PDB file of C-alpha atoms (C1' of nucleotides) in Angstrom:
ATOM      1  CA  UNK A 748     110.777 189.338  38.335  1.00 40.00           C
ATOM      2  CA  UNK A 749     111.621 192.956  37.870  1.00 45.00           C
ATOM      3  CA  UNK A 750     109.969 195.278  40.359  1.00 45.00           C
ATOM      4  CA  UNK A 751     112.164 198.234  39.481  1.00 46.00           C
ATOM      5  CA  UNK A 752     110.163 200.577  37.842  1.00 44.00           C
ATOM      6  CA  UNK A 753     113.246 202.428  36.016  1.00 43.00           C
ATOM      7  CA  UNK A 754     113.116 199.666  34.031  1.00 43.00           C
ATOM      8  CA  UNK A 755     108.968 199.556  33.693  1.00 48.00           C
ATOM      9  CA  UNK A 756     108.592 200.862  30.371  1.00 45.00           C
ATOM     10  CA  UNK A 757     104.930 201.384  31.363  1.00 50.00           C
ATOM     11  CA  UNK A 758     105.977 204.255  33.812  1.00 55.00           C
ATOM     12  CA  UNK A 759     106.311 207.649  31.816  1.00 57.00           C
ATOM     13  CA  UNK A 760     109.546 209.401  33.098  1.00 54.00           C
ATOM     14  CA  UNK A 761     107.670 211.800  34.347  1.00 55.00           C
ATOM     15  CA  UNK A 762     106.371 209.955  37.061  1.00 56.00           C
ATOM     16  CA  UNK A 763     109.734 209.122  37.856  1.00 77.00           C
ATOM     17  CA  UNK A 764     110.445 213.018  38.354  1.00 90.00           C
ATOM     18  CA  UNK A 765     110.310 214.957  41.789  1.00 96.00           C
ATOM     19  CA  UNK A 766     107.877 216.778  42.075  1.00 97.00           C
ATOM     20  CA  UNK A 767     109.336 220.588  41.443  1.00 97.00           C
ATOM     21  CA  UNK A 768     110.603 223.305  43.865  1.00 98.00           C
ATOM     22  CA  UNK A 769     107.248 225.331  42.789  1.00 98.00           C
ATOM     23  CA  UNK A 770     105.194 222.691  43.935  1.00 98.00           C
ATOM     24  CA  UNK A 771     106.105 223.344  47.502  1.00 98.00           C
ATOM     25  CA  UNK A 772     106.398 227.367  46.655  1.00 98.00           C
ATOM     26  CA  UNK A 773     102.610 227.718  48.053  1.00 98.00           C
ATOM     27  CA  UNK A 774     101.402 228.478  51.264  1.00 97.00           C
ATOM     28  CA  UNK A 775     101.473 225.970  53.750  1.00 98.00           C
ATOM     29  CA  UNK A 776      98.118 225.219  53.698  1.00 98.00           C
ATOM     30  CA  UNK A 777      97.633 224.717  49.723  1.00 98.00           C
ATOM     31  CA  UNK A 778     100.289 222.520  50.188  1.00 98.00           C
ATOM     32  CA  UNK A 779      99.335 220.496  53.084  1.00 98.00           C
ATOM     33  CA  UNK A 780      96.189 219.445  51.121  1.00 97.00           C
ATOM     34  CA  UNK A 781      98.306 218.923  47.393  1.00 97.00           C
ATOM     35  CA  UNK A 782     100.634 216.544  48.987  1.00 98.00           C
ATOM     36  CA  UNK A 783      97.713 213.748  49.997  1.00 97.00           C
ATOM     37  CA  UNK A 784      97.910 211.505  47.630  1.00 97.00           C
ATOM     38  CA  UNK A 785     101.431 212.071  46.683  1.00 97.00           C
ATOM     39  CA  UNK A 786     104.240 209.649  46.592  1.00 97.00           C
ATOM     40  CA  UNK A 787     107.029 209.881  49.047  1.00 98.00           C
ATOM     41  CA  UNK A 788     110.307 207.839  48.358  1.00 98.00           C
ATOM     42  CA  UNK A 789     113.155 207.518  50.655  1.00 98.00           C
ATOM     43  CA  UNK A 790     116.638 206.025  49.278  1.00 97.00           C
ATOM     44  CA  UNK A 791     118.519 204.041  52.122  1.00 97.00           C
ATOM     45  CA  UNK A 792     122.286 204.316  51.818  1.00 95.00           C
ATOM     46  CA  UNK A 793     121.980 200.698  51.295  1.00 96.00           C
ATOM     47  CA  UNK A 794     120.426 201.844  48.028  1.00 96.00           C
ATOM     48  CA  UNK A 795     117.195 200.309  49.297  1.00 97.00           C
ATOM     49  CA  UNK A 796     113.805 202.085  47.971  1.00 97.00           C
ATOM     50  CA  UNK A 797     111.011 202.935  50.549  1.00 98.00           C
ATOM     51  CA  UNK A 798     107.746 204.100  49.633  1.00 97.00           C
ATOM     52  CA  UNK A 799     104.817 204.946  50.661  1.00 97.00           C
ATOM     53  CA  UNK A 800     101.613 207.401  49.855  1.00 97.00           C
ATOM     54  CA  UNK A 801     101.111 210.156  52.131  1.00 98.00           C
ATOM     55  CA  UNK A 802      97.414 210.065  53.533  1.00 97.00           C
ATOM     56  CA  UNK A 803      98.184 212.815  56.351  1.00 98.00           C
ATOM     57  CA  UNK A 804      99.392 216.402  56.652  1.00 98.00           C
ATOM     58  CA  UNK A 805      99.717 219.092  58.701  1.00 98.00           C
ATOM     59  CA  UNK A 806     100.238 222.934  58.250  1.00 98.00           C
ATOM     60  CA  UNK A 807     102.331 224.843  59.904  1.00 98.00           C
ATOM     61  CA  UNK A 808     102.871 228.887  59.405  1.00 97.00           C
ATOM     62  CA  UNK A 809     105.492 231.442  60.719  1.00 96.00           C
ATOM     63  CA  UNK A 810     105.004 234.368  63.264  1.00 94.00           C
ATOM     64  CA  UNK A 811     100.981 234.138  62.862  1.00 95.00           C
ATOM     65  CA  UNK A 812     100.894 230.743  63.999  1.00 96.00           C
ATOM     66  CA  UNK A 813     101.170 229.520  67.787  1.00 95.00           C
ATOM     67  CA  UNK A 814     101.484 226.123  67.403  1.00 96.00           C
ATOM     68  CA  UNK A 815     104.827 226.508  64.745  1.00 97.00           C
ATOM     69  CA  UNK A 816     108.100 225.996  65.537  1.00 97.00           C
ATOM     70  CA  UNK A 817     108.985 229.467  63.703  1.00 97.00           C
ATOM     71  CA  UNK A 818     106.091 231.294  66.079  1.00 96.00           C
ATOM     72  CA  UNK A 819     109.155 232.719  68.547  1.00 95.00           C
ATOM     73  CA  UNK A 820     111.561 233.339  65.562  1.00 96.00           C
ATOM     74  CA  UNK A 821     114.689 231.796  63.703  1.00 96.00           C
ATOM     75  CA  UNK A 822     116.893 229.680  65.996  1.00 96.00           C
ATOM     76  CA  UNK A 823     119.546 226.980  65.362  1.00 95.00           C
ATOM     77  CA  UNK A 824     116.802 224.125  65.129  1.00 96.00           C
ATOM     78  CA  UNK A 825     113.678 225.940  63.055  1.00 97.00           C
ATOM     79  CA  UNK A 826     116.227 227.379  60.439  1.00 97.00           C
ATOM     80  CA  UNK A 827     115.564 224.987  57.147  1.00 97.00           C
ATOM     81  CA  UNK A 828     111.879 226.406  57.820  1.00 98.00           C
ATOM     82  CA  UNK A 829     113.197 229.928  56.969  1.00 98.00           C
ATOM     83  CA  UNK A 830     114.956 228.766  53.769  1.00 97.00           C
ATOM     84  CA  UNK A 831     114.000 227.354  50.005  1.00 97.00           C
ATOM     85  CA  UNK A 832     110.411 225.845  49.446  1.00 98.00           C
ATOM     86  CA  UNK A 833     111.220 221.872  49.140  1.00 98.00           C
ATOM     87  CA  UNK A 834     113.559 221.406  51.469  1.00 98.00           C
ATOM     88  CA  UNK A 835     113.262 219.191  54.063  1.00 98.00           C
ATOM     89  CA  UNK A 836     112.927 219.741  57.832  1.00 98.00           C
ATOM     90  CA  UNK A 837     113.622 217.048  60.141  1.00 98.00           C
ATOM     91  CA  UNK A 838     113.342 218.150  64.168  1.00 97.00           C
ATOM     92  CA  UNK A 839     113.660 215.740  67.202  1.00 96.00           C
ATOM     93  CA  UNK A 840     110.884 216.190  69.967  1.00 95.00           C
ATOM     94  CA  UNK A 841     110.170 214.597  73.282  1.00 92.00           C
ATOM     95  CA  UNK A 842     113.563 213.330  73.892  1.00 90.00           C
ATOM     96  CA  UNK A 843     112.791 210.011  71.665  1.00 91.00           C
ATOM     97  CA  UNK A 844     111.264 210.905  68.308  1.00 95.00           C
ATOM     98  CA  UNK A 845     112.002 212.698  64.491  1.00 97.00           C
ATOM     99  CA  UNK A 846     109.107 214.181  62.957  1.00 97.00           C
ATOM    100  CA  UNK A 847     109.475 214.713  59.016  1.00 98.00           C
ATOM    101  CA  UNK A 848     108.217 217.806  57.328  1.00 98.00           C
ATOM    102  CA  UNK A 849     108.590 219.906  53.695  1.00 98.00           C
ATOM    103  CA  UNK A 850     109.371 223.608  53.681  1.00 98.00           C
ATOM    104  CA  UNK A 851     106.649 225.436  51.500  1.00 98.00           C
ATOM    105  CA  UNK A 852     105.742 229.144  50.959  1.00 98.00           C
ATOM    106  CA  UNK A 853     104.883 231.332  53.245  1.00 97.00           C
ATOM    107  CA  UNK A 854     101.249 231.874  54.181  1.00 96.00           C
ATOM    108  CA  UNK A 855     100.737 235.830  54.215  1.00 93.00           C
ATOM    109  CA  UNK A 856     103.601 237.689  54.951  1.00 93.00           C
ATOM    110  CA  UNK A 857     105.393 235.434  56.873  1.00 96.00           C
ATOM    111  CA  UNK A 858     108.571 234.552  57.208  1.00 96.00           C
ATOM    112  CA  UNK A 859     108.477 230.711  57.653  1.00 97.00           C
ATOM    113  CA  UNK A 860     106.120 227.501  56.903  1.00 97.00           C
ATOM    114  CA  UNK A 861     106.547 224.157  56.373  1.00 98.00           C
ATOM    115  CA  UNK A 862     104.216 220.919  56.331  1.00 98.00           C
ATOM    116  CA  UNK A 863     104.310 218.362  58.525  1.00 98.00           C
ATOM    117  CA  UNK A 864     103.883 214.776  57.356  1.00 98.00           C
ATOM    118  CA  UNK A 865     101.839 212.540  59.709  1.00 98.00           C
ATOM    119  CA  UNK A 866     100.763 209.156  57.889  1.00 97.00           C
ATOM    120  CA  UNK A 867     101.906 207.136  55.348  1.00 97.00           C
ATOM    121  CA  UNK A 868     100.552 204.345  53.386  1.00 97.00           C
ATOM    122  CA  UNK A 869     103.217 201.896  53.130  1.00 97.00           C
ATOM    123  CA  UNK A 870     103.573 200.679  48.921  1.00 97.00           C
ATOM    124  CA  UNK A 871     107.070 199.630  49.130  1.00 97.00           C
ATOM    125  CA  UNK A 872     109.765 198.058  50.900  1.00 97.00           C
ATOM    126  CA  UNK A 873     107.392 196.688  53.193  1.00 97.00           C
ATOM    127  CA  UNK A 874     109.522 193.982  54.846  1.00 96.00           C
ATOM    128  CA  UNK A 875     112.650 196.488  55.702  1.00 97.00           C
ATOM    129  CA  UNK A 876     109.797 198.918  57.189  1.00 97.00           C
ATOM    130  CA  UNK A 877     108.440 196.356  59.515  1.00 96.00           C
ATOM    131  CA  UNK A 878     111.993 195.235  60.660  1.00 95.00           C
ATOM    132  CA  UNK A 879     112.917 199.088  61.421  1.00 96.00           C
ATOM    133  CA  UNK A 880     109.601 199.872  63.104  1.00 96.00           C
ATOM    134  CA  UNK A 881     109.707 196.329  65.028  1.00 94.00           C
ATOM    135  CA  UNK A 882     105.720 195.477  64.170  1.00 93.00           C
ATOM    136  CA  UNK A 883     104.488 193.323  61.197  1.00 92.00           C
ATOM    137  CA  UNK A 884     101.081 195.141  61.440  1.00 94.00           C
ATOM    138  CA  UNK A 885     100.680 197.395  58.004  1.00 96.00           C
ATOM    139  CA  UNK A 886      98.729 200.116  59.412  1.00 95.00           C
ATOM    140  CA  UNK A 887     100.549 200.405  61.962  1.00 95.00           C
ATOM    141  CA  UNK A 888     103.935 201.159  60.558  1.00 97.00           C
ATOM    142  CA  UNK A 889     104.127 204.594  59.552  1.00 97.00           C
ATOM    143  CA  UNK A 890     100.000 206.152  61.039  1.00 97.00           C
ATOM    144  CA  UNK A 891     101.820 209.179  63.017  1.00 97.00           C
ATOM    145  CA  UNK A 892     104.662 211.636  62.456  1.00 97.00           C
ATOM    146  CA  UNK A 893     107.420 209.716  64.560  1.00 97.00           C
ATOM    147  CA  UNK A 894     106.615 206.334  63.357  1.00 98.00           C
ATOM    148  CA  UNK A 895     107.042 207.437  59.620  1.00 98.00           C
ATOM    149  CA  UNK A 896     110.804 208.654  61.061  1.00 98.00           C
ATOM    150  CA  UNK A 897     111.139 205.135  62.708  1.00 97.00           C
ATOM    151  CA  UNK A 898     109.930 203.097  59.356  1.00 97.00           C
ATOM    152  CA  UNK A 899     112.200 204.964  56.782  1.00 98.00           C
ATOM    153  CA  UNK A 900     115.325 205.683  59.057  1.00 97.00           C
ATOM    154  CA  UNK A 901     114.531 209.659  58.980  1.00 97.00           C
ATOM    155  CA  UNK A 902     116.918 211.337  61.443  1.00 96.00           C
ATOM    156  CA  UNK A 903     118.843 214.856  62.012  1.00 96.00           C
ATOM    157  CA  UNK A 904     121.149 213.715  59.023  1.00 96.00           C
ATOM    158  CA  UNK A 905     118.455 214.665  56.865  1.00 97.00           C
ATOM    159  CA  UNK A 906     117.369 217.975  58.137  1.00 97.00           C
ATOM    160  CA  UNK A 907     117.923 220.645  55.008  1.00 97.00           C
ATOM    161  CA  UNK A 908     118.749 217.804  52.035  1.00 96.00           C
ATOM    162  CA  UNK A 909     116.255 219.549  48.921  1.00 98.00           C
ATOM    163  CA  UNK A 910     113.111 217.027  48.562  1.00 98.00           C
ATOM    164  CA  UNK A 911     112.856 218.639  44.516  1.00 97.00           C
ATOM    165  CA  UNK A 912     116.774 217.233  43.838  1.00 96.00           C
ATOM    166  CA  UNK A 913     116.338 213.988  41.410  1.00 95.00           C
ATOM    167  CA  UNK A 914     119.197 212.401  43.549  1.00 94.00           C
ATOM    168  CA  UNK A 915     117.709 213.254  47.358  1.00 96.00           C
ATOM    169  CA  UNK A 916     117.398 210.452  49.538  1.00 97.00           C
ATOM    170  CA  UNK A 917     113.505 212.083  50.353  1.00 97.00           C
ATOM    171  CA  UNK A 918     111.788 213.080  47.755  1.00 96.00           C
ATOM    172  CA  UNK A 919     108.003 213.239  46.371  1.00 97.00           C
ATOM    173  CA  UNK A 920     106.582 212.186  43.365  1.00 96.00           C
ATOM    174  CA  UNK A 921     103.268 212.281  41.523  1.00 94.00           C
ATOM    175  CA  UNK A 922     100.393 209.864  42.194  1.00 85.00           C
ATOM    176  CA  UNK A 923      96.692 210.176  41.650  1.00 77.00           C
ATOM    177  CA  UNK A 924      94.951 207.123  43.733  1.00 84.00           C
ATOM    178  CA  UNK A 925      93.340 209.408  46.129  1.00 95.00           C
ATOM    179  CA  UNK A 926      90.138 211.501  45.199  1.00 96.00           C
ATOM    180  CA  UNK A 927      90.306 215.003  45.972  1.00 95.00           C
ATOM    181  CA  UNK A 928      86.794 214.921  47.053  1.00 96.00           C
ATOM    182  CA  UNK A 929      87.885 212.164  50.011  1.00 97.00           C
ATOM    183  CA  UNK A 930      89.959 214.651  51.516  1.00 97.00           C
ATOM    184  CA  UNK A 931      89.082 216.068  54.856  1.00 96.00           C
ATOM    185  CA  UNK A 932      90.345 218.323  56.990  1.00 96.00           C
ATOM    186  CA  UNK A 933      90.223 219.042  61.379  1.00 95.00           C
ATOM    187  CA  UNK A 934      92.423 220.682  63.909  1.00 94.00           C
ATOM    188  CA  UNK A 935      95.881 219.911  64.385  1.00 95.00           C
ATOM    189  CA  UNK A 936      96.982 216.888  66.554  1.00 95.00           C
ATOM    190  CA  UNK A 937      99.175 217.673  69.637  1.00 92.00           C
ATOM    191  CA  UNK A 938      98.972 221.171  69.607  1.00 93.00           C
ATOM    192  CA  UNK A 939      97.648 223.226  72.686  1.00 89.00           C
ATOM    193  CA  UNK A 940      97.940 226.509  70.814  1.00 90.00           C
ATOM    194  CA  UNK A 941      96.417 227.367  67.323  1.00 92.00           C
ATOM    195  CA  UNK A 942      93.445 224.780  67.874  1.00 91.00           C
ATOM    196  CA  UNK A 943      91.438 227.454  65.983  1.00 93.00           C
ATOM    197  CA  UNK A 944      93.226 226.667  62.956  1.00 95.00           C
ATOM    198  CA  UNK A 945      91.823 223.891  60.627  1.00 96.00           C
ATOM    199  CA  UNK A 946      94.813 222.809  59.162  1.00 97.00           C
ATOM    200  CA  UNK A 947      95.203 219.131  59.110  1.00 97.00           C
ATOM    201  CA  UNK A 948      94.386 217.281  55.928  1.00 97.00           C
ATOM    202  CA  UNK A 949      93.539 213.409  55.476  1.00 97.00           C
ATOM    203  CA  UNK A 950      92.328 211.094  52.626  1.00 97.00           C
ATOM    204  CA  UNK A 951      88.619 210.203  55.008  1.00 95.00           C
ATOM    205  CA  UNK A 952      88.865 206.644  53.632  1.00 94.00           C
ATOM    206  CA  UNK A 953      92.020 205.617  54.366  1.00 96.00           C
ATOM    207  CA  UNK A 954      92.830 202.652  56.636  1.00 95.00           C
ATOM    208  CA  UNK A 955      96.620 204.348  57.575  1.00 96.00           C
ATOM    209  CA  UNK A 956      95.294 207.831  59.258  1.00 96.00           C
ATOM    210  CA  UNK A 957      96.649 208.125  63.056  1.00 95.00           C
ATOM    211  CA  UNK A 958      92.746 209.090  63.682  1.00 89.00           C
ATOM    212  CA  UNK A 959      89.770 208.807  62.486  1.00 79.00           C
ATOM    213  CA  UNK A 960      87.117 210.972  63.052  1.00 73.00           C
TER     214      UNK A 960
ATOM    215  C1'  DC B 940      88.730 199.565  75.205  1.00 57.97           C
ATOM    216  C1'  DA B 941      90.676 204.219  78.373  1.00 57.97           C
ATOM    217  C1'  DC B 942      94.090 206.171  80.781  1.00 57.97           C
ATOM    218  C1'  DT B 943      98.896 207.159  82.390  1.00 57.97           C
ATOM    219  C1'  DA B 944     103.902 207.396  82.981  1.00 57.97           C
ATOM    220  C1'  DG B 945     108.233 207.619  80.985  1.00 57.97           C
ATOM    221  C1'  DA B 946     111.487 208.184  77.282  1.00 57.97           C
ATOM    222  C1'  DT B 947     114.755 212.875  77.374  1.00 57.97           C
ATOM    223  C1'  DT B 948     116.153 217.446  73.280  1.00 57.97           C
ATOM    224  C1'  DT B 949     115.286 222.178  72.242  1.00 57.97           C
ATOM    225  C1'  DT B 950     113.655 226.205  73.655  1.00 57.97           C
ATOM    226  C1'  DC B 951     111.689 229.521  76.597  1.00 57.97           C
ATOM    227  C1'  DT B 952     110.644 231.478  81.312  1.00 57.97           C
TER     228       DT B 952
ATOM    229  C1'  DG C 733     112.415 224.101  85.695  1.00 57.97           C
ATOM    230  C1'  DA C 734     108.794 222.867  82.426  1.00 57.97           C
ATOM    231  C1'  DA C 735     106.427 222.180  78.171  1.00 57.97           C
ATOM    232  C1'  DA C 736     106.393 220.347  73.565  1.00 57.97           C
ATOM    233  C1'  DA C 737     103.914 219.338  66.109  1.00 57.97           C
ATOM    234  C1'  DT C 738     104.932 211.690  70.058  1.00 57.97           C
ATOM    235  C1'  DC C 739     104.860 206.850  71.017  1.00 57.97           C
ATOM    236  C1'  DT C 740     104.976 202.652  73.767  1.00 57.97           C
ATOM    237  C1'  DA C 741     104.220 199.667  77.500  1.00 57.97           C
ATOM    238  C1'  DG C 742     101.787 199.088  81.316  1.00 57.97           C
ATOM    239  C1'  DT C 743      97.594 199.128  84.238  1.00 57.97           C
ATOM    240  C1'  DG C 744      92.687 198.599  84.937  1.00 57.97           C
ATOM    241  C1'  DG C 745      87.748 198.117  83.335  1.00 57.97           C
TER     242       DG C 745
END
DNA sequence: CACTAGATTTTCT
DNA sequence: GAAAATCTAGTGG
């Protein structure tokens, strides 16, 4: 059978379509809370297709924001969050794991903001996932920032490749299974400065958060 | 379950 | 030198 849905005649194209640079061109926050729900596809050099729907999200601003990367200023790592809305930012932390995010608009004045993507419900390519994450256990595959790195091979390589190109190997598209009433939101994970700041969002129902309240 | 140590890069002090 | 937008394996209840 034919799983490819460029071939599903039942798929209007413009599902097939990333979503578009002005979709990320809002603050970070807007964004943060648009992008639940959404699709996100990686393309494997292999030419394998990974999916999954993003049930997670994080904000992250520029100079008025602590607990951001861009806080301190533009250096060699942070830069992609200083560029185009859409882009991708990929940064390695604690000497073992890549955290994926999507640069947006800027909240305020600010020079730099981005959205960090923290849980994924796995919809396809299952079986390569669970061989690159080294766990057969579906909600545990991709519930947290680095393990959505680990299940669809996200490293430095990707850092600055545009998530609104119809050929990128990340990219978003549309997808409507998740109410906007179910979506919640709480402090940021991990952070020790900017707890203050409500600015994680998460689909309340979902089995594939990395927390539930 | 809860808690802790260790993996080890980028950046700042 | 130390902390950080994290995760796992290990210990102990």
């Amino acid at each position: 059978m034919n799983q490819n849905n460029e071939t599903n005649p039942r798929k209007s194209p413009s599902l097939r379509r990333p979503l578009p640079r002005e979709f990320y061109s809002l603050s970070p926050l807007v964004v943060a809370k648009d992008l639940i729900g959404k699709k996100l596809v990686r393309i494997l050099e292999s030419g394998d297709r990974l999916e999954g729907i993003i049930v997670e999200t994080e904000a992250y601003g520029g100079s008025g924001d602590p607990a951001s990367h861009a806080f301190r200023g533009q250096t060699p790592r942070n830069a992609v969050m200083f560029g185009e809305p859409g882009h991708v930012y990929v940064y390695f932390t604690y000497g073992s794991h890549h955290c994926l995010n999507l640069v947006t608009g800027r909240f305020r004045s600010e020079l730099a903001g981005a959205v960090l993507v923290r849980a994924l419900q796995p919809t396809k390519g299952i079986n390569i996932m669970e061989e690159l994450r080294g766990t057969k256990d579906v909600h545990k595959l991709a519930n947290g920032p680095g393990k959505i790195c680990q299940a669809m091979s996200v490293d430095l390589e990707l850092n600055g490749c545009d998530a609104a190109s119809r050929t990128s190997p990340i990219r978003m598209e549309n997808q409507s299974i998740i109410p906007i009433s179910t979506i919640r939101s709480s402090p940021r994970i991990g952070v020790t400065n900017g707890t203050d700041k409500i600015w994680r969002f998460y689909a309340k129902d979902s089995a594939f958060v990395s927390r539930r309240s």
